[in-house]
Every structure is written in structure tokens, then in C-alpha cells.
Amino acid sequence: YVGTWGGTRGSCVAAGPEMPAGGLEPVDIDTPNWKTVWGTNDYEHTATLGRTVTSVAGFREWRNHLYWGVFCPDFYILQAAEKIYGTLFSPDALAYILGNYRTASFWRLDNDNTVALLYGETELPKPVYDSTGSVKEWTFEQTGWTPKWGRSGFGNFWTIYVWSLHVYGDNLYIGTMDMSNLAGAVLTNKGASTMATTSDNIYGYIEQIFGMSEREYGFELLRMTDEEQPPRLITSNGFNNPAAYGIRNFDVIDNTLYIGTASPFNLKEFGGWHIHSLTDKNMTTGIEQPKAVEAGVIMRRTDNYINLVTLKGDNITSVEVYDTAGRKLSDAKPDSRVASVPLSLIKGVAVIKVQTESGAWSMTVAEK
């Protein structure tokens, strides 16, 4: 079985022929040997941008069933709306955004290719076009499916990605991407891109509608212990970390489940990616919570130097500068509270490693 990415033909799950001893051979994309058992067109019958960008994502066999979720990269919808309407705040633009916005559905296939919708929608927005091909209004269209357990996104409007699935302790673990914390991120990223600048306001608008708060930001981790019972939440807010928006990877090593998270918020407290371990099959007592790293060295950049100073009054005992290939560019032993690194040393990106009398810190700097 394979799951495909989105596009004008829609994404799908296809079943191949039984695997021959020598492996599969190249075939034409429309060969009858690969039969589509499910497609986004089966769920959303009218073409929309929301359907076009929806793709098969997390994919895992568990207890003789195949499970998958989808990825709905809704940030493309903001770009399209601004291109079409020249704004994100007219009634037509807002209708276009919300009409195309999709949250992640979750599906199951049994061994006779019977598909079940576990989390999803009974109806989805449908555009009605005028004679010029422009959207005249939005209505609703029945999907023809009834979800077994609940609405898409596991009931969370901001869950746009079932990013990863894994089996551990004979249970199925489900990791999501929760888009809600991007609303706050763009507030500090005004000049980064058109998408960041415009999405600030539209996400803020939607955030007011749904009454979100930062303590609810962060990914979901769910666990299924019975294929006929809905999954239970282990966390709905990234283990109380609003900067952690997704579970990118799972792996089991030495009977321990490792969870690799994703985060673009490297400058926030608890920002950047983390690795958690889960050793208790039943509850979350085995989860390692992120710990704040106490600051010890402040870095300030001038036109010609990177200036370093300790916060505790202890001395800097060594400063080493490395390039991205791991080559040492300089090595100094200042034995002082302050030290400087000439910017002339920095070509591209470099890592500065600072050792003090109380600890060690690393920082990354880039050439102007």
C-alpha cells in the first residue's frame, strides 16, 4: 500500500500487487495492477483548493488494519486568497479562506479493502461559481461518510496534520501538528514574508472566534489501545509547551518510545525541537518534560565584533569558533568576564563555544 501527496488529481491510497520474490517492477501510473482503495475525491466531491492540497500523511499498520491521516497545508489558502481578492478581510476573502480550510481526517482500512472514516466530517464547504468562474457563494455538500468517533482534527480546529504514527507496546500512538501557535509566531515576524504578515491578522481573527489561549497551543499525542475504542489523549498541548507544534518522528529503541518534536520557535522558552522518552505503556509518567537552560553568557553583536560577557561574574576560560564543517577557526583563553570574536572570522555560519568557570554554552552566528 502507498499513500500519495496532493495535487490536481487528488491524493490517494493505492494497493499494489502481491510483492514478488524479486521486488516490484516499474509500471505506468495508470496500470490496473495498482488499484486506488481511497482518494480525497471520494471524501470531498467538488474540487476546492482545500482538497487539492490535502495529502496522505502518517501511515501505519496495526492489528491487521492500515491507518492513515492527512496533511492540510492551509497556509497556501492564505496566499491564494490574497492573490485572488487583494485582501484577507473582505467578506469574499474570508469566505474563501474558511471555505477551503481543512482539518486532518483519520482513516482505517481492513484487509478486504473496506475503508472507515474514524475522524472527519459529514459535510464540507462547496463553492458555487458564477458565469465568469468566480466563486459566487459557499454552500455545504455531503461527504457521504459518517465518522466513527468524531470530527476531523480529533475535534481541534487547528490540527492540520496527522504527522506520525507508531506502534509501541501493542498500542498505536498518533502524533499531530497543531497550527494554533503559528498565530502568535507571526506577531514577532512581521517582515519575514507576505504569508507571515497577512496570516497574523487572519489567524488573530479566527483565534478570537474560537477563544484560543496560549496554554492550549502545542501538538496532540494520542494512544489507541483497542481498535474499536477511540484514542485517548496523552497531551493536547505539547506537554505544556506552546512552542512545540508537532510530533515529527517516533522510534522504539530498547523498549522505550522516543518522540521527536518539531518547532520553529528557537528563541522562545522551551523552543526548538526536543526528544522525549516514554517508558510507561499505561500513562504519561515516563514522559521527560523539557527543562529550561539557565543563561550564563550574553552575546552582543557590533559592526566588527561578537562581544561575550558572563552573567554570574565568573570568568570565560575559553572561546572556540568552528565552521559548519567542524573545522576550528580560532581558539582563545581570555580568563576574563568578557571576550570578543572578530566578525572577520565568520564566513557563512559559525558556531561559538564558550567555556566559563561555571558551565559551557554554544551559539550560532551568521555572516552579515
Coordinates of C-alpha atoms in Angstrom, one line a residue:
Y1 CA 0.0 0.0 0.0
V2 CA 1.2 3.5 -0.8
G3 CA -0.2 6.9 0.1
T4 CA 0.3 9.9 -2.2
W5 CA 0.8 13.6 -1.9
G6 CA -1.9 16.1 -3.0
G7 CA -2.4 17.6 -6.5
T8 CA -5.0 18.2 -9.1
R9 CA -5.7 14.5 -9.3
G10 CA -6.1 14.4 -5.5
S11 CA -4.2 12.2 -3.1
C12 CA -5.0 8.6 -2.7
V13 CA -4.2 5.3 -1.0
A14 CA -3.4 2.6 -3.6
A15 CA -3.0 -1.2 -3.2
G16 CA -0.3 -2.8 -5.2
P17 CA 0.1 -6.4 -6.4
E18 CA 1.4 -9.1 -4.1
M19 CA 5.1 -8.5 -3.7
P20 CA 7.1 -10.9 -6.0
A21 CA 10.3 -12.5 -4.9
G22 CA 12.4 -10.1 -7.0
G23 CA 10.6 -7.0 -5.8
L24 CA 8.3 -4.7 -7.7
E25 CA 8.9 -3.7 -11.3
P26 CA 8.4 -0.2 -12.8
V27 CA 4.8 0.3 -14.1
D28 CA 2.8 3.1 -15.7
I29 CA 1.0 5.4 -13.3
D30 CA -2.4 4.2 -14.5
T31 CA -1.6 0.4 -14.5
P32 CA -4.5 -1.7 -13.4
N33 CA -2.2 -3.6 -11.1
W34 CA -2.3 -0.7 -8.6
K35 CA -5.9 -0.1 -7.5
T36 CA -7.0 3.0 -5.7
V37 CA -8.8 2.0 -2.5
W38 CA -9.4 5.5 -1.2
G39 CA -9.0 9.0 -2.5
T40 CA -9.6 12.6 -1.4
N41 CA -12.1 12.8 -4.2
D42 CA -14.2 10.1 -2.5
Y43 CA -14.5 12.3 0.6
E44 CA -14.7 15.8 -1.0
H45 CA -16.6 15.5 -4.2
T46 CA -16.2 19.1 -5.5
A47 CA -12.8 20.5 -6.4
T48 CA -11.5 23.0 -4.0
L49 CA -8.1 24.3 -3.1
G50 CA -8.6 22.6 0.3
R51 CA -9.0 19.2 -1.5
T52 CA -6.1 19.9 -3.9
V53 CA -3.5 20.5 -1.1
T54 CA -4.7 17.6 1.2
S55 CA -2.2 14.7 1.2
V56 CA -1.8 11.3 2.8
A57 CA 0.5 11.7 5.8
G58 CA 1.0 9.4 8.8
F59 CA 0.7 5.8 7.6
R60 CA 0.9 2.6 9.8
E61 CA -0.3 -1.0 10.0
W62 CA -1.7 -2.0 13.4
R63 CA -3.6 -5.1 14.4
N64 CA -4.3 -6.1 10.8
H65 CA -5.6 -2.7 9.8
L66 CA -4.0 0.1 7.9
Y67 CA -4.3 3.6 9.5
W68 CA -3.6 6.9 7.9
G69 CA -4.2 10.6 8.5
V70 CA -3.9 13.6 6.1
F71 CA -1.9 16.8 5.9
C72 CA -3.9 20.0 5.1
P73 CA -1.3 22.8 4.5
D74 CA -3.8 25.6 5.0
F75 CA -1.2 28.4 4.8
Y76 CA -1.4 28.1 1.0
I77 CA -5.0 29.1 1.2
L78 CA -4.0 32.5 2.7
Q79 CA -1.6 33.2 -0.2
A80 CA -4.3 32.2 -2.7
A81 CA -6.9 34.4 -1.1
E82 CA -4.7 37.4 -1.1
K83 CA -3.8 36.8 -4.7
I84 CA -7.4 36.5 -5.8
Y85 CA -9.1 39.2 -3.7
G86 CA -6.1 41.5 -2.9
T87 CA -7.0 41.3 0.8
L88 CA -7.7 38.8 3.5
F89 CA -10.5 40.8 5.2
S90 CA -13.3 41.3 2.7
P91 CA -16.3 39.0 3.1
D92 CA -15.4 37.2 -0.1
A93 CA -11.8 36.6 1.1
L94 CA -12.9 35.4 4.5
A95 CA -15.4 33.1 3.0
Y96 CA -12.8 31.7 0.6
I97 CA -10.3 31.1 3.5
L98 CA -12.8 29.4 5.7
G99 CA -14.4 27.5 2.8
N100 CA -11.1 25.9 1.8
Y101 CA -9.7 25.5 5.4
R102 CA -9.4 21.8 6.3
T103 CA -8.5 19.9 9.4
A104 CA -6.9 16.5 9.4
S105 CA -9.2 13.5 8.9
F106 CA -8.2 10.0 10.1
W107 CA -8.9 6.8 8.3
R108 CA -8.7 3.0 8.6
L109 CA -8.6 0.1 6.0
D110 CA -9.2 -3.5 6.8
N111 CA -7.8 -6.5 4.9
D112 CA -10.7 -6.7 2.5
N113 CA -10.1 -3.1 1.5
T114 CA -13.1 -1.7 3.4
V115 CA -12.5 1.9 4.4
A116 CA -13.8 3.5 7.6
L117 CA -13.7 7.2 8.5
L118 CA -12.7 7.4 12.1
Y119 CA -12.5 11.3 12.4
G120 CA -13.9 13.6 9.8
E121 CA -16.9 15.5 8.5
T122 CA -20.3 14.6 7.2
E123 CA -20.4 17.7 5.1
L124 CA -17.8 20.2 3.7
P125 CA -17.9 23.7 2.2
K126 CA -18.6 23.7 -1.5
P127 CA -18.1 26.7 -3.8
V128 CA -20.8 27.8 -6.3
Y129 CA -19.4 29.6 -9.3
D130 CA -20.9 32.3 -11.5
S131 CA -20.7 32.6 -15.3
T132 CA -17.1 34.1 -15.1
G133 CA -15.8 31.2 -13.0
S134 CA -15.6 33.3 -9.8
V135 CA -16.9 32.0 -6.5
K136 CA -20.4 33.4 -6.1
E137 CA -21.2 31.8 -2.7
W138 CA -20.4 28.9 -0.5
T139 CA -22.8 26.1 0.4
F140 CA -22.3 22.7 2.1
E141 CA -22.0 19.3 0.4
Q142 CA -22.5 15.9 2.0
T143 CA -19.3 13.8 2.0
G144 CA -21.2 10.5 2.2
W145 CA -19.3 9.5 5.2
T146 CA -20.2 9.3 8.9
P147 CA -17.2 9.5 11.2
K148 CA -17.0 6.6 13.7
W149 CA -15.6 8.7 16.6
G150 CA -15.7 12.4 16.0
R151 CA -14.9 15.4 13.8
S152 CA -11.7 16.0 11.9
G153 CA -8.6 17.2 13.7
F154 CA -9.7 15.0 16.6
G155 CA -12.1 17.8 17.3
N156 CA -9.4 20.5 17.2
F157 CA -9.9 23.2 14.5
W158 CA -6.1 23.8 14.4
T159 CA -4.9 20.2 13.9
I160 CA -4.0 20.2 10.2
Y161 CA -1.6 17.2 10.1
V162 CA -1.5 13.7 11.4
W163 CA 2.3 13.8 11.2
S164 CA 3.3 10.5 12.6
L165 CA 2.0 7.1 13.7
H166 CA 3.9 4.3 15.5
V167 CA 3.2 1.0 17.3
Y168 CA 4.6 0.6 20.8
G169 CA 3.6 -1.9 23.4
D170 CA 0.9 -3.2 21.0
N171 CA -0.7 0.2 21.1
L172 CA -1.0 2.7 18.3
Y173 CA 0.4 6.2 19.0
I174 CA -0.7 9.2 17.0
G175 CA 1.3 12.4 16.7
T176 CA -0.2 15.6 15.2
M177 CA 0.8 19.1 14.1
D178 CA -1.3 21.8 15.8
M179 CA -1.2 25.1 13.8
S180 CA -2.6 27.3 16.6
N181 CA 0.8 28.5 17.9
L182 CA 1.7 30.0 14.5
A183 CA -0.9 32.7 15.1
G184 CA 1.3 34.0 17.9
A185 CA 4.5 33.4 16.0
V186 CA 3.7 35.8 13.2
L187 CA 3.3 38.6 15.7
T188 CA 7.1 38.7 16.0
N189 CA 7.8 38.0 12.4
K190 CA 6.2 40.9 10.5
G191 CA 8.9 41.3 7.9
A192 CA 9.6 37.6 7.2
S193 CA 7.2 37.1 4.3
T194 CA 3.9 38.1 2.8
M195 CA 2.3 35.0 4.3
A196 CA 3.6 35.8 7.8
T197 CA 2.5 39.4 7.7
T198 CA -1.0 38.6 6.4
S199 CA -1.6 35.4 8.4
D200 CA -1.0 37.4 11.6
N201 CA -4.3 39.2 11.2
I202 CA -6.4 36.3 9.8
Y203 CA -5.3 33.9 12.5
G204 CA -5.8 36.5 15.1
Y205 CA -9.3 36.9 13.7
I206 CA -10.0 33.2 13.9
E207 CA -8.4 33.0 17.3
Q208 CA -10.9 35.5 18.6
I209 CA -13.7 33.4 17.2
F210 CA -12.5 30.2 18.8
G211 CA -11.3 31.7 22.1
M212 CA -7.9 30.1 21.9
S213 CA -5.2 30.9 24.6
E214 CA -1.5 30.1 24.6
R215 CA -1.9 27.3 27.2
E216 CA -3.9 25.3 24.5
Y217 CA -1.1 25.6 21.9
G218 CA 1.1 22.6 21.1
F219 CA 0.7 19.2 19.4
E220 CA -1.5 16.3 20.4
L221 CA -0.3 12.9 21.3
L222 CA -3.0 10.2 21.4
R223 CA -2.9 6.4 22.1
M224 CA -5.2 3.7 20.8
T225 CA -5.3 0.5 22.9
D226 CA -8.4 -1.0 21.3
E227 CA -9.3 -0.8 17.6
E228 CA -13.0 -0.5 18.5
Q229 CA -12.5 2.3 21.0
P230 CA -11.5 5.9 20.2
P231 CA -7.9 7.0 21.1
R232 CA -7.2 8.8 24.3
L233 CA -5.2 12.0 24.6
I234 CA -1.9 11.8 26.4
T235 CA -1.3 15.5 25.8
S236 CA -3.3 18.2 23.9
N237 CA -0.7 21.0 24.3
G238 CA 2.7 19.6 23.6
F239 CA 3.3 18.6 27.2
N240 CA 2.6 22.1 28.3
N241 CA 5.0 23.5 25.7
P242 CA 3.3 26.1 23.5
A243 CA 6.4 26.3 21.2
A244 CA 6.1 22.6 20.2
Y245 CA 3.7 22.4 17.3
G246 CA 4.3 18.8 16.0
I247 CA 5.5 15.3 16.6
R248 CA 7.7 14.7 13.6
N249 CA 9.1 11.2 14.4
F250 CA 8.7 8.2 16.6
D251 CA 11.1 5.4 17.2
V252 CA 11.4 2.5 19.6
I253 CA 14.8 1.7 21.0
D254 CA 15.4 -0.8 23.8
N255 CA 11.7 -1.0 24.7
T256 CA 11.5 2.8 25.0
L257 CA 9.4 5.0 22.7
Y258 CA 11.3 8.1 21.6
I259 CA 9.3 11.2 20.4
G260 CA 11.0 13.8 18.2
T261 CA 9.2 17.1 18.2
A262 CA 9.2 20.0 15.7
S263 CA 9.2 23.7 16.5
P264 CA 10.2 26.8 14.5
F265 CA 10.3 28.9 17.7
N266 CA 14.0 28.6 18.5
L267 CA 14.2 31.9 20.5
K268 CA 11.2 31.1 22.8
E269 CA 11.5 29.4 26.2
F270 CA 11.4 25.7 25.5
G271 CA 11.6 26.5 21.8
G272 CA 13.4 24.3 19.2
W273 CA 13.0 20.6 18.8
H274 CA 13.0 18.2 21.7
I275 CA 13.3 14.5 22.2
H276 CA 11.0 12.9 24.8
S277 CA 11.1 9.3 26.0
L278 CA 8.0 7.3 27.1
T279 CA 8.6 4.1 29.0
D280 CA 5.2 3.6 30.7
K281 CA 2.7 1.9 28.4
N282 CA -0.3 3.0 30.5
M283 CA 0.1 6.7 31.4
T284 CA 2.4 9.6 30.9
T285 CA 4.7 9.2 33.9
G286 CA 7.5 8.2 31.6
I287 CA 7.5 11.5 29.7
E288 CA 10.5 13.6 30.2
Q289 CA 9.5 17.3 30.4
P290 CA 11.7 19.9 28.8
K291 CA 13.8 21.9 31.3
A292 CA 14.8 25.5 30.9
V293 CA 18.6 26.0 30.3
E294 CA 19.9 28.7 32.6
A295 CA 21.5 31.6 30.7
G296 CA 25.2 32.0 31.5
V297 CA 26.6 34.1 28.7
I298 CA 25.2 37.1 26.8
M299 CA 26.2 37.7 23.2
R300 CA 26.0 41.2 21.6
R301 CA 26.9 41.9 18.0
T302 CA 28.5 45.1 16.8
D303 CA 29.7 46.1 13.3
N304 CA 33.1 44.4 13.8
Y305 CA 32.8 42.0 16.8
I306 CA 30.7 39.4 18.7
N307 CA 31.1 40.5 22.3
L308 CA 30.6 38.0 25.1
V309 CA 30.0 38.6 28.8
T310 CA 29.1 36.2 31.6
L311 CA 26.0 36.8 33.7
K312 CA 27.3 35.4 37.0
G313 CA 30.6 37.3 37.2
D314 CA 32.7 34.2 36.6
N315 CA 35.5 34.2 34.0
I316 CA 35.4 32.9 30.5
T317 CA 38.1 30.3 30.3
S318 CA 38.0 29.5 26.5
V319 CA 36.3 30.6 23.3
E320 CA 36.4 28.4 20.3
V321 CA 34.9 29.2 16.9
Y322 CA 34.0 26.4 14.4
D323 CA 32.6 26.5 10.9
T324 CA 29.7 24.2 9.8
A325 CA 32.2 21.5 8.7
G326 CA 33.5 21.3 12.2
R327 CA 36.8 23.0 11.5
K328 CA 38.2 25.1 14.3
L329 CA 38.7 28.7 13.1
S330 CA 40.1 30.2 16.4
D331 CA 40.8 29.3 20.0
A332 CA 41.3 31.8 22.8
K333 CA 41.7 31.7 26.6
P334 CA 40.7 35.2 27.8
D335 CA 40.4 34.4 31.6
S336 CA 38.1 37.4 31.9
R337 CA 34.4 38.1 32.3
V338 CA 34.4 39.5 28.7
A339 CA 35.7 38.3 25.4
S340 CA 35.4 39.3 21.7
V341 CA 35.3 37.4 18.5
P342 CA 36.2 39.3 15.3
L343 CA 33.4 39.1 12.7
S344 CA 36.1 38.8 10.1
L345 CA 36.4 35.2 11.2
I346 CA 32.8 34.4 10.3
K347 CA 32.3 33.2 6.8
G348 CA 28.8 32.0 6.3
V349 CA 27.6 30.4 9.5
A350 CA 29.8 29.6 12.5
V351 CA 29.4 28.1 16.0
I352 CA 30.9 29.8 19.0
K353 CA 31.6 27.5 22.0
V354 CA 32.1 29.4 25.3
Q355 CA 33.5 27.7 28.4
T356 CA 33.2 29.5 31.7
E357 CA 34.1 28.6 35.3
S358 CA 30.5 27.5 35.9
G359 CA 29.5 25.9 32.6
A360 CA 29.6 25.7 28.8
W361 CA 27.4 27.3 26.1
S362 CA 27.2 27.3 22.3
M363 CA 25.7 29.9 20.0
T364 CA 25.3 30.1 16.2
V365 CA 26.2 33.3 14.3
A366 CA 25.9 34.2 10.7
E367 CA 28.0 36.4 8.4
K368 CA 26.3 39.7 7.6

